[in-house]
Structure formats: structure tokens, C-alpha cells
Coordinates of C-alpha atoms and ligand atoms in Angstrom, one line a residue:
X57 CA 94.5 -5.8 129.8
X58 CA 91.7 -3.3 129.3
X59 CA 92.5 -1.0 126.6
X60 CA 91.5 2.6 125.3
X61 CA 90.1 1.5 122.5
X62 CA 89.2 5.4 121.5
X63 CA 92.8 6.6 122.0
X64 CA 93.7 3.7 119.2
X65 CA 91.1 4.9 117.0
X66 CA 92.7 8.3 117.5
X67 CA 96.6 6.9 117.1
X68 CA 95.9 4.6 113.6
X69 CA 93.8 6.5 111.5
X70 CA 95.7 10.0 109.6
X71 CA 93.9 12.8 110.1
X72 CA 91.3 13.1 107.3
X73 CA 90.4 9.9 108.0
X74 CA 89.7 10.3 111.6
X75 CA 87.8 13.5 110.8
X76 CA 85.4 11.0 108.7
X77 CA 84.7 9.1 111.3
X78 CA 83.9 11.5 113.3
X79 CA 80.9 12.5 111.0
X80 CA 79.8 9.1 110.2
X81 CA 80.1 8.9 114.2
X82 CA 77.8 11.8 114.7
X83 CA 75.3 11.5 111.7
X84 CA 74.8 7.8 112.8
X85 CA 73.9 9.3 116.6
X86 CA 71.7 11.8 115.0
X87 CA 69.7 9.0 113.1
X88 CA 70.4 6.4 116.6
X89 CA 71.3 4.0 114.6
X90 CA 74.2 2.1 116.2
X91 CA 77.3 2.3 113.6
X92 CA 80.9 -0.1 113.5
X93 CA 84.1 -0.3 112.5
X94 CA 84.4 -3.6 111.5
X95 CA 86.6 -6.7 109.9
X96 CA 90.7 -6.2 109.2
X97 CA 90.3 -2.7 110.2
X98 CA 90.1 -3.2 113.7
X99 CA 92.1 -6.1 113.7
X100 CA 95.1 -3.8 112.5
X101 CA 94.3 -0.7 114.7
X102 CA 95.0 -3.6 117.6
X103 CA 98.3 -4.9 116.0
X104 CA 99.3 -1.2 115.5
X105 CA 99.5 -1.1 112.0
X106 CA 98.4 2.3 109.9
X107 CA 95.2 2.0 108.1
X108 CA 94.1 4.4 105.2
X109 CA 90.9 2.3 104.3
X110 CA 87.8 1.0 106.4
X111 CA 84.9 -1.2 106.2
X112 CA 81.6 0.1 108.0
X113 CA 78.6 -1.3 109.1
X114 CA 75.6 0.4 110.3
X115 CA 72.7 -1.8 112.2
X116 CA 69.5 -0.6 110.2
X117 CA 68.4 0.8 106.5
X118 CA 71.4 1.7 104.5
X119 CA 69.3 3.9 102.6
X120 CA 68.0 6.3 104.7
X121 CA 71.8 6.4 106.4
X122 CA 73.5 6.9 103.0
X123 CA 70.7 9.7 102.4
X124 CA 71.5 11.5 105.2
X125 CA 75.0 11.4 104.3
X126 CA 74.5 12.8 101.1
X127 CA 71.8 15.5 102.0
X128 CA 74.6 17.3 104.5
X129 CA 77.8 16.7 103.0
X130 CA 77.3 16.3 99.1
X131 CA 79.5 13.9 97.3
X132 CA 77.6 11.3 95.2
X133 CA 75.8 8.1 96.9
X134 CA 75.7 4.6 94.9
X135 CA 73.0 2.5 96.5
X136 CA 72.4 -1.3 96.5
X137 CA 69.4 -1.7 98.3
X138 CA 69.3 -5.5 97.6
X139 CA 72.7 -6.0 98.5
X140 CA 72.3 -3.8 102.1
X141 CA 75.3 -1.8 100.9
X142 CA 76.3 1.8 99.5
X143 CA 79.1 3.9 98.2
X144 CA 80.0 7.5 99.2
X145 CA 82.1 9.2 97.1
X146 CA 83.5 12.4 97.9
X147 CA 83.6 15.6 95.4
X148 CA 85.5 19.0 96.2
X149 CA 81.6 20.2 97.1
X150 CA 81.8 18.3 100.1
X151 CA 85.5 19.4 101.1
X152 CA 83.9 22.5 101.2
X153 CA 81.0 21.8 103.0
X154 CA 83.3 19.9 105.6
X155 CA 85.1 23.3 105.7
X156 CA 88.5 21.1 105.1
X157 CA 90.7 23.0 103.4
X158 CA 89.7 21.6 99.1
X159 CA 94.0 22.1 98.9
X160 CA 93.4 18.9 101.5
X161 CA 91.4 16.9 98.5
X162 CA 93.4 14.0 97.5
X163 CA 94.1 13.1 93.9
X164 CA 92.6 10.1 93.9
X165 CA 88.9 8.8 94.5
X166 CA 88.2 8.9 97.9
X167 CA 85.5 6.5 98.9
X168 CA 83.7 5.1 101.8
X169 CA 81.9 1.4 101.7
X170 CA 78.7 1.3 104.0
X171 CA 77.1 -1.7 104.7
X172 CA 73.7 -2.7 106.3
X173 CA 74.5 -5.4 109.4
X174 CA 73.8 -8.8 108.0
X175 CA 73.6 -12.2 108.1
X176 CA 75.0 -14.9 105.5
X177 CA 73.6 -18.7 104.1
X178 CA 75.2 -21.1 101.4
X179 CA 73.1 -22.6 99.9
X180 CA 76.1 -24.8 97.8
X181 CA 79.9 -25.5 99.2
X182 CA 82.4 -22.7 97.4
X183 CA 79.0 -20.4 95.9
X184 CA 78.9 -17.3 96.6
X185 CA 76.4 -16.9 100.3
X186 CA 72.7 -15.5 100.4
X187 CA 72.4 -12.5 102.3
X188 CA 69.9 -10.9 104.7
X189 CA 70.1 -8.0 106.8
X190 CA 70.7 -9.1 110.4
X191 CA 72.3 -7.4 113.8
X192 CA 75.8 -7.0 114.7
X193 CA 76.7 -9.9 116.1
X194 CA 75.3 -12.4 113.3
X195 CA 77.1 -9.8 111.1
X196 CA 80.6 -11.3 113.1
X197 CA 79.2 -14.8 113.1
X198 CA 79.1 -15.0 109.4
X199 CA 82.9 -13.8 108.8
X200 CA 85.7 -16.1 108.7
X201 CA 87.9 -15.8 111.3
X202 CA 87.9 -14.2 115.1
X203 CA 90.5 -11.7 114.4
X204 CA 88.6 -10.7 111.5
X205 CA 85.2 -10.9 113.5
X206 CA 85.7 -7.8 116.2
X207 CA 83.9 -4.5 115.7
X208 CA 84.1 -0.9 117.4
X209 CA 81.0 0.8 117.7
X210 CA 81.1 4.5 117.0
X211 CA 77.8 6.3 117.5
X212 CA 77.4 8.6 120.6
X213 CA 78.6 7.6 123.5
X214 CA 79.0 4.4 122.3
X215 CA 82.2 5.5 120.8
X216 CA 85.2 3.1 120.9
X217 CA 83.5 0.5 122.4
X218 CA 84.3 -3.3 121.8
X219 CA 82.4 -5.6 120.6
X220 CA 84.0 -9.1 120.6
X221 CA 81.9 -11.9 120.5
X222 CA 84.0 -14.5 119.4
X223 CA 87.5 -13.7 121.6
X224 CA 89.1 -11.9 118.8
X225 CA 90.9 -10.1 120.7
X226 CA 92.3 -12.8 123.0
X227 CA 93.9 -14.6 119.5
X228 CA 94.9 -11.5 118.0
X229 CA 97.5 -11.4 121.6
X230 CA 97.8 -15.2 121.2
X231 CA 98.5 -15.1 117.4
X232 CA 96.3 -17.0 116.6
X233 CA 94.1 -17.6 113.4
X234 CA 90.6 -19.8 114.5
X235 CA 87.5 -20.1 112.2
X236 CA 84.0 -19.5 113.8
X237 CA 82.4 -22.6 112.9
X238 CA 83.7 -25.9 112.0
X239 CA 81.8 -25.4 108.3
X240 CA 83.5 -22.2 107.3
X241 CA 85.8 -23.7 104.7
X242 CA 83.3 -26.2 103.5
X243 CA 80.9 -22.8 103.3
X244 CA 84.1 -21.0 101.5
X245 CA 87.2 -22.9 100.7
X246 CA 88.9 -19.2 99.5
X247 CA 89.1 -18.7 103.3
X248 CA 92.2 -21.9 103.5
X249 CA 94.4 -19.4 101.6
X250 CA 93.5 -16.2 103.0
X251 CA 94.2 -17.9 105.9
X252 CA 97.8 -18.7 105.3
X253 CA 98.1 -14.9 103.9
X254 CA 97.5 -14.0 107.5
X255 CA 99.8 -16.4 109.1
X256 CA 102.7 -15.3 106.8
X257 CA 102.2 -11.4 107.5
X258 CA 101.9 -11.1 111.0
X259 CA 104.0 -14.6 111.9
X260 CA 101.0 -16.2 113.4
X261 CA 99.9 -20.2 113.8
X262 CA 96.8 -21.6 112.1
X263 CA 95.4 -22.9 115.6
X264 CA 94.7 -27.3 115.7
X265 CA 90.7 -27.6 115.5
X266 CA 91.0 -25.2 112.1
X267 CA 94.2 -26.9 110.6
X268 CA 92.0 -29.8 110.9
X269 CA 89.0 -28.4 109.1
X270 CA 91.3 -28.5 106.0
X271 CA 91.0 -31.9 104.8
X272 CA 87.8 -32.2 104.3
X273 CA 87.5 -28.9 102.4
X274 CA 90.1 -30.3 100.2
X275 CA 87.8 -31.6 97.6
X276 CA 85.6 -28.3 97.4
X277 CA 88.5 -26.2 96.2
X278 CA 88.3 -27.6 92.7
X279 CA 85.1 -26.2 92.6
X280 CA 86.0 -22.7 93.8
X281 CA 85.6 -20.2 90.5
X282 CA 88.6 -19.0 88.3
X283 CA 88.5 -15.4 89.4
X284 CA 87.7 -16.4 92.9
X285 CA 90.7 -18.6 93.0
X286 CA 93.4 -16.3 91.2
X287 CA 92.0 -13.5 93.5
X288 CA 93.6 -15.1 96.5
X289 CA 96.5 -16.0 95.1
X290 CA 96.6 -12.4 93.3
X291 CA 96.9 -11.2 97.1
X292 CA 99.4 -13.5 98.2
X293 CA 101.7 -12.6 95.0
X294 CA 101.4 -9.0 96.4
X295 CA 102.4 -9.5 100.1
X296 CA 106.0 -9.2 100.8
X297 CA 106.0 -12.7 102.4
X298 CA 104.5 -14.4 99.1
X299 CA 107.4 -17.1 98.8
X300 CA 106.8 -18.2 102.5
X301 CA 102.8 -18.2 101.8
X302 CA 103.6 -20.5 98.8
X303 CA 105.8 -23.1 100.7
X304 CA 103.1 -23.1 103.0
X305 CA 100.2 -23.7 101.0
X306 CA 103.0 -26.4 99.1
X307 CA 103.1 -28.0 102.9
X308 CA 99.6 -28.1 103.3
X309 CA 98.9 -29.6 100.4
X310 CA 96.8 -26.6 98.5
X311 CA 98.5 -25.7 95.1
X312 CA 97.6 -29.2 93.9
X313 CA 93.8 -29.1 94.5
X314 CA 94.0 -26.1 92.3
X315 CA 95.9 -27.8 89.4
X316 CA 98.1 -30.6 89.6
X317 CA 101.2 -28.8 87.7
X318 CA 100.9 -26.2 90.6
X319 CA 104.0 -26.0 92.6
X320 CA 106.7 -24.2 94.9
X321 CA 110.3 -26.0 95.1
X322 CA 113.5 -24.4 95.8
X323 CA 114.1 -22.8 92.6
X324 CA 110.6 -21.0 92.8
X325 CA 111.6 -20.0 96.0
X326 CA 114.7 -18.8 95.4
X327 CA 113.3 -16.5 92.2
X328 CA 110.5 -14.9 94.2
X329 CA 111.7 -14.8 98.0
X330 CA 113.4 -11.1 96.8
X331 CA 110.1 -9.8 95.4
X332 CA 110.4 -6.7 97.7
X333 CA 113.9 -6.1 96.5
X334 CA 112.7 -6.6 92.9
X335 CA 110.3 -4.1 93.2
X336 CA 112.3 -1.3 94.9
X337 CA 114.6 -2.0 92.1
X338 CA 111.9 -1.5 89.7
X339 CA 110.8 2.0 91.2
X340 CA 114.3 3.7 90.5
X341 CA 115.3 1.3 86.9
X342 CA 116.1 3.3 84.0
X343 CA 113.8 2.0 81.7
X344 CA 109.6 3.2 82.5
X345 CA 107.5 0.2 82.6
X346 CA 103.8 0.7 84.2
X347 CA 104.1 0.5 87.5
X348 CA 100.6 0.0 88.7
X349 CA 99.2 -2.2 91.0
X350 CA 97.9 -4.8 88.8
X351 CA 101.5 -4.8 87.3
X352 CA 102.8 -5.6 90.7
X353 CA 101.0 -8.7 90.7
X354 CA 102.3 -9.9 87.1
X355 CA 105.4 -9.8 88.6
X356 CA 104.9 -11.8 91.1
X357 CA 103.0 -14.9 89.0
X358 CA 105.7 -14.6 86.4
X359 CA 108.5 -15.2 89.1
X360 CA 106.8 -17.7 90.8
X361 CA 105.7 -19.8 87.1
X362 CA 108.8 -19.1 84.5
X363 CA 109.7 -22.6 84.5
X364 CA 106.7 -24.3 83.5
X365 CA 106.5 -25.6 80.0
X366 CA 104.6 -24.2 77.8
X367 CA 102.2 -27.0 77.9
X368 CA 101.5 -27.1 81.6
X369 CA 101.2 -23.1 81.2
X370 CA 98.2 -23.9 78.7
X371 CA 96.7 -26.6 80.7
X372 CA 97.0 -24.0 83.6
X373 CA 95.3 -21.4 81.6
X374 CA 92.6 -23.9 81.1
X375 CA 92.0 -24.2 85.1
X376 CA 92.7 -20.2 85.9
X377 CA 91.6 -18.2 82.7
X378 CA 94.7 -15.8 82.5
X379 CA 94.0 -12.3 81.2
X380 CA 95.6 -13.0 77.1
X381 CA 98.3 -10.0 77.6
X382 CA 99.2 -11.9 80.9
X383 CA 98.9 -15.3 79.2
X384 CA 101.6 -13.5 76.4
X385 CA 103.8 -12.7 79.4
X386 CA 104.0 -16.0 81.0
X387 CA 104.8 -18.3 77.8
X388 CA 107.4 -15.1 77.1
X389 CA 108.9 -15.4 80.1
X390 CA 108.8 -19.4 80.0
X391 CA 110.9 -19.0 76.7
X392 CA 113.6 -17.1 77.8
X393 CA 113.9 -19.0 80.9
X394 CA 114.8 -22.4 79.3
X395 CA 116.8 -20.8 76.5
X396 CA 118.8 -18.3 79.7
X397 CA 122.3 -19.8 78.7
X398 CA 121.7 -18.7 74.9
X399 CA 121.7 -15.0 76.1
X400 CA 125.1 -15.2 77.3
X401 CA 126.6 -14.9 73.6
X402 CA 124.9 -12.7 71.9
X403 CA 125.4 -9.5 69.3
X404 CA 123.2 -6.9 70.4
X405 CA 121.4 -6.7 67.4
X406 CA 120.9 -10.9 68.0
X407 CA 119.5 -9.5 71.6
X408 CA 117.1 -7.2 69.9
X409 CA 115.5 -9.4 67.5
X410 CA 114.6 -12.4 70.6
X411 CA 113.8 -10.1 72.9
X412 CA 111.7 -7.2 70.8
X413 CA 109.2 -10.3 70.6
X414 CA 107.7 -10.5 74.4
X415 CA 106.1 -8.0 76.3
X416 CA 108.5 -5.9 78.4
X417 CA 107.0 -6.9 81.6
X418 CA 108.4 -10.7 80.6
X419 CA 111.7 -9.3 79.9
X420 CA 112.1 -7.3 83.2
X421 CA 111.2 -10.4 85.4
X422 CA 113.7 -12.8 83.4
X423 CA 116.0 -9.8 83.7
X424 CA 115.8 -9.4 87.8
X425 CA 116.3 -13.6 87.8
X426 CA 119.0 -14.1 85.9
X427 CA 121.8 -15.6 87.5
X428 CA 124.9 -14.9 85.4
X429 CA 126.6 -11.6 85.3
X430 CA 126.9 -11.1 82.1
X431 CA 123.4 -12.2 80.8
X432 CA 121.9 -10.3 83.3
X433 CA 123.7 -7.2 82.0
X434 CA 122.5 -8.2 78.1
X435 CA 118.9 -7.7 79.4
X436 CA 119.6 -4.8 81.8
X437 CA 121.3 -3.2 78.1
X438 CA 118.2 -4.3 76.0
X439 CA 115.7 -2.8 78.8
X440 CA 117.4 0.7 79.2
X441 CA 119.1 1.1 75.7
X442 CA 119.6 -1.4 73.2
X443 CA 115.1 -1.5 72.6
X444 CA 115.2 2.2 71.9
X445 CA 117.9 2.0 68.7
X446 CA 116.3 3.3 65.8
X447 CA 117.9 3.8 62.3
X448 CA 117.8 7.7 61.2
X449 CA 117.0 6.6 58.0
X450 CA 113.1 6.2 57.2
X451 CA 110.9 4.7 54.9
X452 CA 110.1 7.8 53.5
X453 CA 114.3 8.3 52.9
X454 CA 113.4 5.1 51.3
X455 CA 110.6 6.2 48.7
X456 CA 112.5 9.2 48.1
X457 CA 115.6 6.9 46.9
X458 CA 112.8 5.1 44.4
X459 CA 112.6 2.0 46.1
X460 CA 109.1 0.3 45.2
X461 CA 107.3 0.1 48.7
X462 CA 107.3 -3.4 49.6
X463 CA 108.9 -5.8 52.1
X464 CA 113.0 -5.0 51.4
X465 CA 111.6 -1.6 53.2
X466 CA 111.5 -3.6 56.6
X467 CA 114.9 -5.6 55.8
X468 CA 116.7 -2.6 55.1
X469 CA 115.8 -1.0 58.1
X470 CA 116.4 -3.9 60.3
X471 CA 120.2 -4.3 58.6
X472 CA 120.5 -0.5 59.5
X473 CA 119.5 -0.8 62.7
X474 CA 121.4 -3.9 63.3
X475 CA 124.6 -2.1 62.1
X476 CA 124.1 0.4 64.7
X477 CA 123.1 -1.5 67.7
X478 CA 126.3 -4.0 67.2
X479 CA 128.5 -0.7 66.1
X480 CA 129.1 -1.4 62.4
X481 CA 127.8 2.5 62.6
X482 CA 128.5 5.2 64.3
X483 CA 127.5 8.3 62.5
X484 CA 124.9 9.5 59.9
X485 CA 127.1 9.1 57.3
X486 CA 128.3 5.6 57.2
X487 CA 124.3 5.0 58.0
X488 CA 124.2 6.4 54.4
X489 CA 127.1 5.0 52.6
X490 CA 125.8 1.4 54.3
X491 CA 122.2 2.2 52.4
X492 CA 124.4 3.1 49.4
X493 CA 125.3 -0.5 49.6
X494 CA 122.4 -2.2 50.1
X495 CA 120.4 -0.6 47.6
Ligands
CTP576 N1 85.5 -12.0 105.0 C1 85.1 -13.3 105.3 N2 85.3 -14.3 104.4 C2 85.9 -14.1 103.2 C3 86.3 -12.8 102.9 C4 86.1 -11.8 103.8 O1 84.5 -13.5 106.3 N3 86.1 -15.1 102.4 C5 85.2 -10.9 106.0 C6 86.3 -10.8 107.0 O2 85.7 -10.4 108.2 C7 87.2 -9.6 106.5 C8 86.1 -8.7 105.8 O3 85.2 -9.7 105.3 O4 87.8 -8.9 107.6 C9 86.6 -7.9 104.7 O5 87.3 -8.7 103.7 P1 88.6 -8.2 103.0 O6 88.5 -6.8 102.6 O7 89.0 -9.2 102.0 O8 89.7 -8.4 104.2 P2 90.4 -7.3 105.2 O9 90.5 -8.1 106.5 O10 89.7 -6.0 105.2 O11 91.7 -7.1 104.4 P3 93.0 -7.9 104.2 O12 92.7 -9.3 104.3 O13 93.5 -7.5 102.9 O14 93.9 -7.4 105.3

């Protein structure tokens, strides 16, 4: 079926967006230098699905493109000349010059990624590829697979037209995920997972010939970089469908290759397959943890890896070189998953002391795990109330009472605020007959 590609343009992109384009479109013409929409973009315009971001590729210098750019519309321009790439940023100064209303001006960096038409080597498996600037269809040639490898040119009256080299189009209908060439995972191994990322979010099938491919990249992975390697799996741990990405990477035989004491059972499974739920929950919990994207993420690691000992997670950390507050999260989190039954009889003040120990991130993923009622409300109390308890008494009250400065400070505090968390106190007053007491 021939489609309108233009009209699907018009129908994915929001407004401001569009209204972009439409300048890159007609400052490209201006310069005749042929321009695309290229990679997931247009892959997701075709499946329907809203886009807010988009990758773009122009066939010529970046340079003088990106100059012309900045010359009529302001902003800032951050250019790689090596690299065949460049950054737009946008400032209220071009809002105005746009004549878009500056109330319109989002409150976050609002960026555009331009990228000179290129052409990719590896000199080594799993290394990162050698790059020279090339036409448009080398530029799809080099990607990984054909529903990633489509562009729409938008310069002139070339607008909204297809260019599709590879039948991209034809497997995006199919559901189907194909590599280009029979070396692409030997060239970059990374592409095995971000292929199974695909699979899971739009339900479609590795095709045969690129299942087969697999194997023989097997061996490569191992080589793959940390960051390169907890980059993909940072992306799958933030898909909705992670636990089904997991079990299929675990069927294919691809958690291993990265470390042996990688895996997914049923318990793993069962822990992350509400992720979404967990973080809707998350959004409207009483207690304020950051809720950033990076955040999002942690969540989904410490999920998946709670029940690994504490010397697999080290052994791990060896292989994947885990941020150290993330690192403090995961052995947290570890803990209080193989001592769960512990938390079920416990003074609040007892709850304060383990818990008060780990980062509050640990706590919260323990806390949306736990299977028994009653622990699971002895986290939800330490998470909204119980870490909050102070004593009204101070160290100051302390010095002005005489005592010497020293460590009975921090014990007296802790027995006052024990008294109060576990109800031994309920008003100022017995707080100060109980110091009476101690002292
Ligand atoms: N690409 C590739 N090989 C990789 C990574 C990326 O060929 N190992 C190409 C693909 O054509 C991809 C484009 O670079 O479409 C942009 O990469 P990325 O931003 O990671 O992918 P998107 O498709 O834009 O986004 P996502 O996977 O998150 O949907």
C-alpha cells in the first residue's frame, strides 16, 4: 500500500516539533543539500507511535549547514567537524526570531542532533566503528537493522519522500527484525540485545538467517566494554516489557556471555514483571525519593538482582563497574532480601536502626517486593514515617545539662528517639523526665 508519508509526518510529530522541521526542511532547500529523517524515528512515525525526539542527517558539510542554522535563527551550535556531527541548541533569542510565542519555550533543553551522511568500518569485533562521511544510502547500510535503516527526505519538494533501501518497510508490516549484513553482530555484538528490546516492545520475531547470526557472535560479547554493555541492559531495565526482554535474552542464551552469575528465573520474574505498576506506585507514595530518570533504572537492576549473594554481586561488579552509590544499593538491597522474614517481628525503633543503614532507593525496592502483609507495611511505615522520628531534645539541651560532649551524646539520643518511635513517649514531657533518668 502506497502511503502519505507527508500526512504522517504531519500526524506524529506535536506541533513545535513539526514547525522545526519545517525550517530544517527549508534552510536545507535553500543550501540544496538533500536532508532526512532517519533511524527509530521513522520507524515509529510508521507504527504510529508519538515521537518528541529525532535524529537527522544531512548529505554534505555539517558545518556550513549548522552555520546557516545559527546565522538565521540564533541558539548556540556545538560542532564536531571530525565526527560529521553538530548540536543546535535553542535559546529564547531564537523563539523570538521564530516568531513562536517565548510563553511556547519549554523548560527544558531543547536540542537538535545533526549529522553529516556517513559511512561506518570496524577495524576490531565489539570496538567502536571508523567513520567517514558517505551518501544516504551507505549511511542505512551501516545501521543495524532494516526497520531501523529507512529515511524520509525533507528538503524541497523532496518532502516526505521514502527512501528504503533495505525493505524496511516491508518488515516493519511483517514484524519483523533482520540485520543488513550477516557480520553486523560480529561488527557490534550490543546490537543482539537491542535486538530483543525491539522484539519485546512492539511483539515482533527476530526473523531465522539473524537468529542464526547469534552463535557465532557469542564469544565477542565478553569483549563488549562495561558501559557499553550496562547501557543496553540500562534500556531494557527501563522498557515496560523488561521481565519478558530478560527471559528472552535467558532463552537465548545471552546473560551468561556477560557473566556467568547472570540470570532470570521465576522469582526474578515475578519481582520485576510489575515494574510499571511499581513505578506508578512510586509517583503518588508518600515518602519523596528522586524520581529521575537514572533513578528509574536503579529500580529496575535492583528488582531484577536482590537475590544474589553478596559475593556474586562483587564478582559482578568486577565484570560491569557499578556506579559505588548503586553498588551500596544493590548489596543493601541483597541484605534485606535474605534476612525478609526477620522484618516481620520487629519494634519500630528495631526497624529504624536496620533500615536507617541503606540507601532509601534499596529500601523502596525491598519494600514494593515484599510478599507478606505485615512486613510490607513495616517498610511502607519506615519509608513514610517511622525515618523521619527525631527526639525534641538536642545536643545542645544536652551541653546545657553539663554533659561532657562525647559519645553518651549519640546513645542518649538514640534511646530518646527509640522511646518515641516504639511509644514509650508521647509528649515533651516524659521526653524530659526519661532524660532525667538517663542522665
Ligand atoms: N544504530 C545502529 N547500531 C547500534 C546503535 C544504533 O545501527 N548499535 C542506528 C540505528 O539505525 C538506530 C540509530 O542508530 O535507529 C539511532 O540509535 P538509537 O538512538 O540508539 O536508536 P533509536 O532507534 O533512535 O531509539 P530506540 O532504540 O531507543 O527506540
Amino acid at each position: 500500500m502506497e502511503r502519505d508519508h507527508s500526512a504522517m509526518l504531519e500526524t506524529s510529530l506535536d506541533g513545535l516539533h513539526l514547525e522545526l522541521l519545517h525550517l530544517f526542511a527549508y534552510q536545507a532547500a535553500g543550501l540544496q543539500m538533500p536532508l532526512y529523517l532517519v533511524g527509530g524515528v521513522v520507524r515509529d512515525i510508521f507504527l504510529g507511535r508519538a515521537v518528541n525526539d529525532f535524529d537527522l542527517v544531512v548529505e554534505g558539510g555539517i558545518a556550513s549547514f549548522a552555520e546557516s542554522i545559527l546565522k538565521k535563527y540564533g541558539g548556540k551550535i556545538l560542532v564536531h567537524s571530525r565526527f560529521g556531527t553538530a548540536k543546535w541548541i535553542l535559546n529564547e533569542s531564537t523563539f523570538k526570531r521564530l516568531d513562536f510565542p517565548v510563553s511556547r519555550f519549554p523548560d527544558f533543553e531543547l536540542s537538535f542532533d545533526l549529522v553529516s551522511a556517513r559511512s561506518e568500518t570496524y577495524s576490531q569485533p565489539g570496538a567502536l566503528p571508523t567513520v567517514e562521511r558517505s551518501t544516504i544510502d551507505d549511511d542505512l547500510r551501516r545501521r543495524d537493522f532494516t526497520i531501523n535503516a529507512m529515511a524520509l527526505r525533507l528538503d524541497g519538494n523532496h518532502y516526505g519522500e521514502l527512501i528504503d533501501p533495505l525493505g524496511g518497510e516491508a518488515d516493519l508490516e511483517r514484524g519483523t527484525i533482520r540485520v543488513i549484513h550477516p557480520k553486523s553482530f560480529i561488527d557490534d555484538p550490543t546490537r543482539i540485545y537491542r535486538a530483543v528490546r525491539y522484539e519485546g516492545r512492539y511483539g515482533f520475531q527476530i526473523e531465522d538467517d539473524t537468529l542464526a547470526l547469534i552463535p557465532d557472535a557469542r564469544s565477542i560479547i565478553a569483549e563488549l566494554s562495561a558501559e557499553r554493555i550496562r547501557h543496553e541492559l540500562d534500556l531494557i531495565l527501563a522498557e515496560p516489557n523488561a521481565a519478558s526482554m530478560l527471559a528472552r535474552l535467558t532463552e537465548l542464551d545471552l546473560l551468561k556471555p556477560i557473566h556467568p552469575v547472570l540470570f532470570f528465573d521465576e522469582s526474578a520474574n515475578s519481582r520485576l514483571a510489575n515494574i510499571g505498576s511499581f513505578r506508578a506506585l512510586r509517583r503518588i507514595s508518600p515518602w519523596n525519593l528522586d524520581r529521575g530518570e537514572g533513578n528509574k533504572r536503579v529500580l529496575g537492576w535492583l528488582l531484577w538482582l536482590m537475590s544474589l549473594s553478596h559475593n556474586d554481586i562483587g564478582s559482578l561488579n568486577l565484570r560491569l563497574q557499578f556506579t559505588s552509590d548503586f553498588l551500596a544499593s544493590l548489596f543493601a538491597t541483597s541484605t534485606m532480601f535474605s534476612t525478609l522474614s526477620s522484618f516481620a517481628d520487629i519494634t519500630p525503633s528495631q526497624c529504624v536502626e536496620r533500615l536507617s543503614l541503606y540507601p532509601l532507593n534499596a529500601v523502596e525496592a525491598v519494600y514494593f517486593i515484599a510478599p507478606d502483609e505485615k512486613i510490607k507495611d513495616v517498610f511502607f511505615k519506615y519509608l513514610a514515617e517511622w525515618r523521619h522520628v527525631k527526639p525534641h531534645i538536642t545536643g545542645d539541651d544536652l551541653r546545657e545539662r553539663g554533659l561532657e560532649p562525647g559519645p553518651r551524646y549519640a546513645e542518649i539520643l538514640r534511646r530518646l528517639r527509640a522511646a518515641w518511635l516504639d511509644g514509650e513517649i508521647k509528649s515533651t514531657e516524659q521526653e524530659s523526665k526519661l532524660l532525667d533518668k538517663l542522665l
